[in-house]
Coordinates of C-alpha atoms in Angstrom, one line a residue:
M1 CA 0.5 -12.2 -63.7
N2 CA -1.1 -12.0 -59.8
P3 CA 1.6 -11.6 -57.7
A4 CA 0.1 -13.4 -54.8
R5 CA -0.7 -16.6 -57.1
W6 CA 3.3 -16.5 -58.5
R7 CA 4.1 -16.8 -54.8
R8 CA 1.9 -19.3 -54.1
S9 CA 3.0 -21.6 -56.7
T10 CA 6.5 -20.6 -56.2
H11 CA 5.8 -22.1 -52.6
A12 CA 4.5 -25.1 -53.4
L13 CA 7.5 -25.9 -56.0
V14 CA 10.0 -24.8 -53.3
A15 CA 8.1 -27.5 -51.0
A16 CA 8.4 -30.0 -53.1
A17 CA 11.9 -29.8 -53.8
V18 CA 12.8 -29.7 -50.0
I19 CA 10.6 -33.0 -49.6
A20 CA 12.5 -34.8 -52.3
L21 CA 15.5 -33.5 -50.8
V22 CA 15.1 -35.0 -47.2
A23 CA 13.6 -38.2 -48.7
A24 CA 16.9 -38.6 -50.7
V25 CA 19.3 -37.8 -47.6
V26 CA 17.1 -40.4 -45.3
A27 CA 17.8 -42.6 -48.2
V28 CA 21.4 -42.6 -48.6
V29 CA 22.1 -42.6 -44.8
A30 CA 20.0 -45.6 -44.2
V31 CA 21.5 -47.1 -47.4
A32 CA 25.1 -46.3 -45.3
T33 CA 24.2 -47.9 -41.9
G34 CA 22.2 -50.6 -43.1
A35 CA 19.2 -49.4 -41.0
D36 CA 15.4 -50.8 -42.1
T37 CA 13.5 -47.1 -42.4
S38 CA 10.3 -49.6 -42.3
S39 CA 10.9 -50.4 -38.8
A40 CA 12.5 -47.4 -37.5
Q41 CA 11.5 -46.6 -33.8
L42 CA 11.5 -43.1 -32.0
P43 CA 13.6 -42.6 -28.9
A44 CA 11.8 -43.0 -25.8
P45 CA 10.2 -39.9 -24.6
H46 CA 11.9 -37.8 -21.5
P47 CA 9.8 -38.0 -18.2
P48 CA 7.6 -35.7 -17.5
A49 CA 9.0 -32.2 -16.1
T50 CA 8.3 -31.9 -11.9
A51 CA 7.5 -28.6 -10.7
K52 CA 9.7 -27.5 -7.7
P53 CA 7.9 -24.3 -6.4
A54 CA 9.9 -21.5 -4.9
V55 CA 6.7 -20.9 -2.3
V56 CA 6.2 -23.5 -0.2
P57 CA 4.0 -24.0 2.9
V58 CA 5.7 -23.8 6.4
S59 CA 5.5 -27.1 8.2
D60 CA 3.6 -27.5 11.0
T61 CA 6.1 -29.3 12.7
A62 CA 9.0 -27.1 12.7
G63 CA 10.0 -26.1 16.1
T64 CA 9.7 -23.2 18.2
P65 CA 12.5 -21.1 19.3
T66 CA 12.6 -20.9 22.5
S67 CA 13.0 -17.9 24.8
A68 CA 16.3 -19.0 26.1
G69 CA 17.5 -19.3 22.6
L70 CA 16.2 -15.8 21.2
T71 CA 17.7 -14.0 24.3
A72 CA 20.8 -15.2 23.4
A73 CA 20.6 -14.7 20.1
L74 CA 19.6 -11.3 20.2
A75 CA 21.8 -10.1 23.0
A76 CA 24.5 -8.5 20.8
P77 CA 22.1 -6.6 18.2
V78 CA 20.1 -5.2 21.1
A79 CA 23.1 -3.7 22.7
D80 CA 23.8 -1.8 19.6
P81 CA 23.9 2.1 21.0
N82 CA 22.7 2.9 17.6
L83 CA 19.5 1.8 18.5
G84 CA 19.1 3.9 21.4
N85 CA 16.0 3.4 23.5
I86 CA 14.7 -0.2 22.2
T87 CA 11.4 -2.1 23.1
G88 CA 10.3 -5.2 21.7
R89 CA 8.2 -8.5 21.2
I90 CA 8.3 -11.6 19.3
T91 CA 5.8 -13.8 19.3
D92 CA 4.6 -17.6 17.8
A93 CA 2.7 -16.8 14.8
D94 CA 0.4 -20.4 15.0
T95 CA 0.3 -20.2 18.8
G96 CA 0.2 -16.9 19.9
K97 CA 2.7 -17.3 22.9
Q98 CA 5.0 -14.5 23.5
L99 CA 8.8 -15.9 22.9
W100 CA 11.0 -12.5 23.9
E101 CA 10.3 -9.0 24.7
Q102 CA 12.0 -6.3 25.9
R103 CA 10.2 -3.8 28.1
S104 CA 7.2 -4.2 25.6
G105 CA 4.8 -2.6 27.6
V106 CA 6.4 1.1 27.3
P107 CA 4.6 3.3 25.2
M108 CA 7.2 4.8 22.3
Q109 CA 7.1 6.9 19.4
P110 CA 5.8 4.3 16.4
A111 CA 6.7 6.4 13.5
S112 CA 4.9 5.0 10.5
T113 CA 4.1 1.7 11.9
N114 CA 1.3 3.1 13.2
K115 CA -0.2 2.5 9.9
V116 CA -0.2 -0.7 10.8
L117 CA -3.2 -0.5 12.9
T118 CA -5.0 2.0 10.5
T119 CA -4.7 -1.0 8.0
G120 CA -6.3 -3.7 10.3
A121 CA -9.2 -1.3 11.7
A122 CA -10.0 -0.8 8.1
L123 CA -10.2 -4.3 7.3
L124 CA -12.2 -5.3 10.3
T125 CA -14.7 -2.2 9.4
L126 CA -15.1 -1.8 6.1
P127 CA -15.5 -4.1 2.7
R128 CA -12.3 -4.9 0.6
D129 CA -14.0 -3.4 -2.4
E130 CA -15.3 -0.1 -0.6
R131 CA -14.7 2.9 -3.0
V132 CA -15.1 6.4 -1.8
T133 CA -16.9 9.1 -4.2
T134 CA -16.0 12.3 -5.6
T135 CA -19.6 14.3 -7.0
V136 CA -20.1 17.5 -8.8
V137 CA -23.7 18.8 -8.0
A138 CA -25.6 22.0 -9.1
A139 CA -25.9 24.6 -6.8
D140 CA -29.5 26.4 -5.9
Q141 CA -30.3 27.9 -9.5
T142 CA -32.4 30.6 -8.0
R143 CA -29.6 32.1 -5.9
Q144 CA -26.5 31.0 -8.1
P145 CA -27.4 30.1 -11.2
G146 CA -24.7 28.4 -13.3
V147 CA -22.8 27.6 -10.0
V148 CA -21.7 23.9 -9.6
V149 CA -20.2 22.3 -6.7
L150 CA -17.4 19.8 -6.4
V151 CA -18.0 17.8 -3.2
G152 CA -15.5 15.4 -1.8
G153 CA -16.0 12.5 -0.3
G154 CA -12.5 11.8 1.4
D155 CA -10.6 10.7 -1.7
P156 CA -7.1 12.2 -1.7
T157 CA -6.1 10.2 -5.2
L158 CA -8.5 12.0 -7.3
S159 CA -6.0 13.3 -10.1
A160 CA -6.1 16.3 -12.2
A161 CA -3.9 14.2 -14.9
P162 CA -5.4 14.0 -18.7
P163 CA -7.0 11.1 -20.1
G164 CA -4.3 8.6 -20.9
Q165 CA -1.5 9.6 -19.0
D166 CA -0.6 7.6 -16.0
T167 CA -1.5 8.9 -12.2
W168 CA 0.8 8.6 -8.9
Y169 CA -2.1 6.3 -7.8
R170 CA -3.1 3.0 -9.8
G171 CA -6.5 3.4 -10.6
A172 CA -7.4 6.8 -9.4
A173 CA -10.5 8.7 -10.3
R174 CA -10.0 11.6 -12.6
I175 CA -11.1 15.4 -12.8
S176 CA -11.2 15.0 -16.6
D177 CA -14.0 12.3 -16.2
L178 CA -16.3 14.4 -14.1
A179 CA -15.9 17.5 -16.5
D180 CA -17.1 15.0 -19.3
Q181 CA -19.9 13.8 -17.4
V182 CA -21.5 17.5 -16.6
R183 CA -20.8 18.6 -20.3
K184 CA -22.6 15.6 -21.6
S185 CA -25.5 16.7 -18.9
G186 CA -25.8 20.0 -21.1
F187 CA -25.4 22.1 -17.5
A188 CA -24.2 25.5 -18.5
V189 CA -21.6 26.1 -16.0
T190 CA -20.4 29.8 -15.1
A191 CA -18.8 29.1 -11.5
V192 CA -17.4 26.3 -9.9
Q193 CA -17.4 26.0 -5.9
V194 CA -15.7 23.5 -3.3
D195 CA -17.8 21.5 -0.7
G196 CA -15.0 20.3 1.7
S197 CA -18.0 19.8 5.0
L198 CA -17.4 15.8 4.8
F199 CA -14.0 16.4 7.2
S200 CA -14.8 18.3 10.3
G201 CA -12.0 19.9 12.8
P202 CA -8.4 20.7 12.0
D203 CA -7.1 19.7 8.8
F204 CA -3.2 19.4 10.5
A205 CA -2.5 17.4 13.3
P206 CA -0.7 18.1 16.4
G207 CA 2.7 17.3 16.4
W208 CA 3.3 17.4 12.5
D209 CA 5.9 19.7 10.9
P210 CA 4.8 22.5 8.6
A211 CA 8.1 22.0 6.7
D212 CA 6.8 18.1 5.8
I213 CA 4.3 20.1 3.3
D214 CA 7.4 21.4 1.4
G215 CA 9.6 18.4 1.8
G216 CA 6.8 16.0 0.6
D217 CA 5.7 14.3 3.0
I218 CA 1.9 15.5 4.4
A219 CA -0.7 18.0 2.8
P220 CA -3.5 19.5 5.2
L221 CA -6.1 16.6 5.1
Q222 CA -9.2 18.1 3.3
S223 CA -12.4 15.7 2.1
V224 CA -11.4 16.3 -1.8
M225 CA -7.6 16.6 -2.9
I226 CA -5.7 15.9 -6.3
D227 CA -3.0 13.5 -6.0
A228 CA -2.9 13.4 -2.8
G229 CA -1.9 17.3 -2.7
R230 CA 1.1 16.6 -4.9
T231 CA 2.1 19.8 -6.9
Q232 CA 3.9 17.9 -9.3
P233 CA 1.9 14.2 -9.5
T234 CA 4.3 12.1 -11.0
T235 CA 7.6 13.4 -9.2
V236 CA 8.6 10.9 -5.8
D237 CA 9.6 13.8 -4.3
S238 CA 7.1 16.5 -5.1
R239 CA 6.2 18.9 -2.4
R240 CA 2.5 19.1 -1.1
S241 CA 0.1 21.9 -1.5
T242 CA -1.2 24.4 1.2
T243 CA -4.8 24.6 -0.5
P244 CA -5.4 21.2 -2.0
A245 CA -9.7 21.1 -2.2
L246 CA -8.9 24.5 -3.9
D247 CA -6.4 23.3 -5.7
A248 CA -9.0 20.5 -7.1
G249 CA -11.8 23.0 -7.3
R250 CA -9.5 25.0 -9.8
A251 CA -8.3 21.8 -11.8
L252 CA -12.3 21.1 -12.4
A253 CA -12.7 24.9 -13.3
T254 CA -10.0 24.6 -16.0
A255 CA -11.6 21.6 -17.6
L256 CA -14.6 23.1 -17.9
G257 CA -13.6 26.3 -19.6
V258 CA -14.2 28.5 -16.3
D259 CA -11.8 30.9 -14.4
P260 CA -10.1 28.6 -12.2
A261 CA -9.3 31.9 -9.8
T262 CA -13.0 32.4 -9.2
V263 CA -13.3 29.1 -7.0
T264 CA -14.8 29.4 -3.7
F265 CA -15.8 27.1 -1.0
A266 CA -19.6 26.9 -0.8
T267 CA -21.0 27.9 2.1
T268 CA -23.8 25.9 2.4
A269 CA -24.4 22.0 1.2
P270 CA -25.5 21.7 -2.6
T271 CA -29.3 20.8 -3.0
G272 CA -29.3 20.7 -6.9
Q273 CA -29.2 17.9 -9.5
Q274 CA -26.0 15.2 -9.3
L275 CA -24.4 15.9 -12.6
A276 CA -20.9 13.8 -12.3
S277 CA -19.7 11.5 -10.1
V278 CA -16.4 9.3 -9.8
Q279 CA -15.2 6.7 -7.7
S280 CA -11.8 5.7 -6.0
A281 CA -9.9 2.2 -6.5
P282 CA -11.4 -0.4 -4.1
L283 CA -10.0 0.0 -0.8
I284 CA -7.9 -3.4 -0.3
E285 CA -6.1 -1.5 -3.5
R286 CA -5.2 1.8 -1.4
L287 CA -4.2 -0.1 1.4
R288 CA -1.6 -1.8 -1.2
Q289 CA -0.6 1.9 -2.2
M290 CA -0.6 3.0 1.4
M291 CA 1.2 0.4 3.0
S292 CA 3.8 0.0 0.2
A293 CA 4.9 3.5 0.1
S294 CA 4.3 4.4 3.3
D295 CA 1.5 7.1 2.6
N296 CA 0.5 9.3 5.1
V297 CA -2.2 11.0 3.4
M298 CA -3.7 8.2 2.0
A299 CA -3.5 6.9 5.8
E300 CA -5.0 9.9 7.1
S301 CA -8.0 9.7 4.4
I302 CA -8.7 5.7 5.3
G303 CA -8.3 6.6 9.0
R304 CA -11.6 9.1 8.7
E305 CA -13.2 6.6 6.3
V306 CA -13.5 3.8 9.4
A307 CA -15.1 7.1 11.6
K308 CA -17.3 7.6 8.9
A309 CA -18.7 4.0 8.7
T310 CA -18.9 3.7 12.7
G311 CA -20.8 6.9 12.9
R312 CA -18.1 8.9 14.5
P313 CA -16.4 12.4 13.4
V314 CA -14.8 12.1 10.4
S315 CA -12.0 14.0 11.8
F316 CA -8.6 13.1 13.3
A317 CA -10.0 12.4 16.6
G318 CA -12.9 11.0 15.3
A319 CA -10.7 8.6 13.1
V320 CA -8.2 7.7 16.3
D321 CA -11.3 6.7 18.4
A322 CA -12.1 4.4 15.5
V323 CA -9.4 3.1 14.8
T324 CA -8.1 1.8 18.5
S325 CA -12.1 0.7 19.1
A326 CA -12.1 -1.6 16.3
L327 CA -8.6 -3.5 17.2
R328 CA -9.4 -3.5 21.1
S329 CA -13.0 -5.3 20.1
A330 CA -11.1 -8.0 18.4
G331 CA -8.6 -8.2 21.2
V332 CA -6.0 -6.0 20.6
D333 CA -4.2 -5.2 23.5
M334 CA -4.2 -1.4 23.6
T335 CA -2.8 -0.2 26.7
G336 CA -0.8 3.0 26.7
A337 CA -1.9 3.7 23.3
T338 CA -1.7 7.5 22.7
L339 CA -2.2 8.7 19.4
V340 CA -3.4 11.8 17.5
D341 CA -3.4 10.8 14.3
S342 CA -3.6 7.9 11.4
S343 CA -0.3 7.6 9.8
G344 CA 2.2 8.2 12.8
L345 CA 3.6 11.2 11.4
S346 CA 2.7 13.2 14.7
V347 CA 5.5 13.2 17.2
L348 CA 3.3 13.1 19.9
D349 CA 1.9 9.5 18.9
R350 CA 2.3 6.7 21.6
L351 CA 2.7 3.2 21.3
T352 CA 3.7 -0.1 22.5
A353 CA 5.5 -3.2 20.9
T354 CA 2.8 -5.3 22.5
T355 CA 0.2 -3.7 20.7
L356 CA 2.3 -3.9 17.2
D357 CA 2.8 -7.0 17.6
E358 CA -0.8 -8.1 18.7
V359 CA -2.4 -6.5 15.5
I360 CA 0.4 -8.5 13.4
G361 CA -0.3 -11.8 15.1
A362 CA -4.1 -11.3 14.8
A363 CA -3.4 -11.1 11.1
A364 CA -0.9 -13.9 11.0
G365 CA -2.6 -16.3 13.5
P366 CA -5.6 -18.3 12.8
D367 CA -8.4 -16.6 14.6
H368 CA -9.2 -13.2 12.6
P369 CA -9.2 -14.2 9.1
Q370 CA -10.7 -10.8 8.1
L371 CA -7.3 -9.5 9.2
R372 CA -5.1 -12.0 6.4
P373 CA -5.1 -9.8 4.0
L374 CA -2.3 -7.1 6.3
V375 CA 0.2 -9.5 5.8
D376 CA 0.1 -9.6 2.4
L377 CA 0.1 -5.4 2.3
L378 CA 3.5 -5.6 4.4
P379 CA 6.7 -4.7 2.3
I380 CA 8.9 -7.5 1.6
A381 CA 12.4 -7.5 2.6
G382 CA 14.8 -6.7 -0.1
G383 CA 11.6 -6.7 -2.3
S384 CA 9.1 -4.5 -2.4
G385 CA 7.6 -0.9 -0.6
T386 CA 9.7 0.9 1.5
L387 CA 11.7 -2.6 2.5
S388 CA 12.7 -2.6 -1.4
D389 CA 16.2 -1.3 -0.5
R390 CA 16.6 -2.8 2.9
F391 CA 17.9 -6.2 4.0
L392 CA 20.4 -6.9 1.2
G393 CA 23.6 -7.6 0.5
G394 CA 25.6 -10.2 2.3
D395 CA 25.6 -14.2 1.9
P396 CA 22.2 -15.0 0.2
A397 CA 22.0 -18.1 2.6
T398 CA 21.4 -16.3 5.4
S399 CA 19.9 -13.1 4.2
S400 CA 16.2 -12.3 5.3
A401 CA 15.6 -11.0 1.9
G402 CA 12.0 -12.6 1.1
W403 CA 11.8 -14.0 4.1
L404 CA 10.8 -10.8 6.3
R405 CA 8.1 -8.8 5.6
A406 CA 7.4 -5.6 7.6
K407 CA 6.0 -2.3 7.9
T408 CA 8.7 0.6 8.6
G409 CA 8.6 3.3 10.5
S410 CA 11.1 6.3 10.7
L411 CA 11.5 9.8 12.0
T412 CA 14.2 11.7 13.5
G413 CA 15.7 9.6 16.0
T414 CA 13.0 7.2 15.5
N415 CA 13.3 3.3 13.7
S416 CA 10.1 1.0 14.0
L417 CA 9.4 -2.5 12.3
A418 CA 6.5 -4.5 12.9
G419 CA 5.7 -8.0 10.5
I420 CA 6.7 -11.6 10.2
V421 CA 9.7 -13.6 9.6
T422 CA 9.7 -17.3 8.9
D423 CA 13.0 -18.8 10.8
A424 CA 15.8 -21.0 9.2
G425 CA 13.9 -23.9 11.0
G426 CA 10.8 -22.8 9.2
R427 CA 8.6 -21.5 12.1
V428 CA 6.8 -18.1 11.4
L429 CA 7.3 -15.4 13.8
T430 CA 5.4 -11.9 14.5
F431 CA 8.0 -9.2 15.9
A432 CA 7.3 -5.6 16.6
F433 CA 10.6 -3.4 17.4
I434 CA 10.5 0.6 18.4
S435 CA 14.1 2.4 18.9
N436 CA 13.5 5.9 20.1
D437 CA 16.7 8.0 20.0
A438 CA 18.3 6.2 17.8
G439 CA 22.2 7.0 16.4
P440 CA 22.8 7.8 13.1
M441 CA 23.0 4.3 11.9
G442 CA 20.1 3.5 14.1
R443 CA 18.1 2.1 10.6
V444 CA 21.0 -0.3 10.1
A445 CA 21.0 -1.5 13.7
I446 CA 17.4 -2.1 13.3
D447 CA 17.3 -4.3 10.5
A448 CA 19.9 -6.6 11.7
L449 CA 18.3 -7.0 14.9
A450 CA 15.1 -8.2 12.6
G451 CA 17.3 -10.1 10.6
T452 CA 18.6 -12.2 13.4
L453 CA 15.6 -13.8 13.7
R454 CA 15.9 -15.2 10.0
T455 CA 19.1 -17.0 10.7
C456 CA 19.2 -17.6 14.8
G457 CA 17.2 -21.2 14.9
C458 CA 17.4 -20.2 18.4
G459 CA 16.3 -23.5 19.7
A460 CA 18.2 -23.4 22.8

């Protein structure tokens, strides 16, 4: 007997029995209740469900906080001694009107809120889908037969992770793809060199602490790197390498079966045939990752992209000039800005709360639509990035979690926040606070200061 046929016939018999049983039950119920089954009515349908979205537009008619109301509400948190030397500014996002300030024109050490400027300049200068290309080129075969050159295009997210393994950066290009393309070209590789000539000037900025390499915060800035210099790519606290470009060349050599110990820097620009190329993730994705994790290496590299696009030296100084010029052209007050890098890691950087607040205001306001993505890139209080573990606890009804978005900044003795918040009345405010010479609870104090904006109302 065919087992499949037996199963089908059995199912048919069972189905018939079930139908007969149901019919009998219905008949019994009808007799017992006296119901007329020929005219039975279905129950009335439920009314259609209505959506109640959690995210709704802010009201155009929400009242604007007054300067007097903000001053009164902020008096206690501003007086917290843990804030040390505190400056700040609060503005109405819709009108651009300044509502409150405290020494907002005084240049202060901004820490990573400096990345707000780098992001703004990138959005003003570069297409959102801009990608960075890394190539492998044959050297002059008359002088260097079998030599290929890994040419850095400024992408620090290139990864040595094998195919199928997650990389630190979403959408990152891979050394393995470069190696596959080289092999498919049929080129017989005997040695690998690295061309890092795209970047000029020093690879370590003034005011950076060399200990931050082992601490995992930074690596020397070179035009080709793997996993932004991380020595353990999937470990959050991985130390960084002091030789990131050579590491990338050695990874390619290993993938091609060449002795990695023989990798050197190219002394002249390669002029031979391009054998392979890979591209980074789009700019908007790289900005998202940079802002979420406050990634210093990515910020410096993106700053240099802005420099290259505007015809400036692809260096620390060129990036600073490009970033500040782009923002100044957009109407941002850059008075008092003294920067030596694009990440805010340098202790020599100085910015005012006015400058930071104006960049956020330009993104949140109606006049610069190309800057609007900056708002979406800001970490969410209690929800994402460097704010995922902040603004939590307390009464959920008065919490800023989910209502406040900001870029964080933190160095020894420095805490800063620059972002937007929807207050209890439904008005969107922009703000920037910079605290230098902070006490041991400085971060808690600046969070309390910013959190007051959500709950104060501040109408009088």
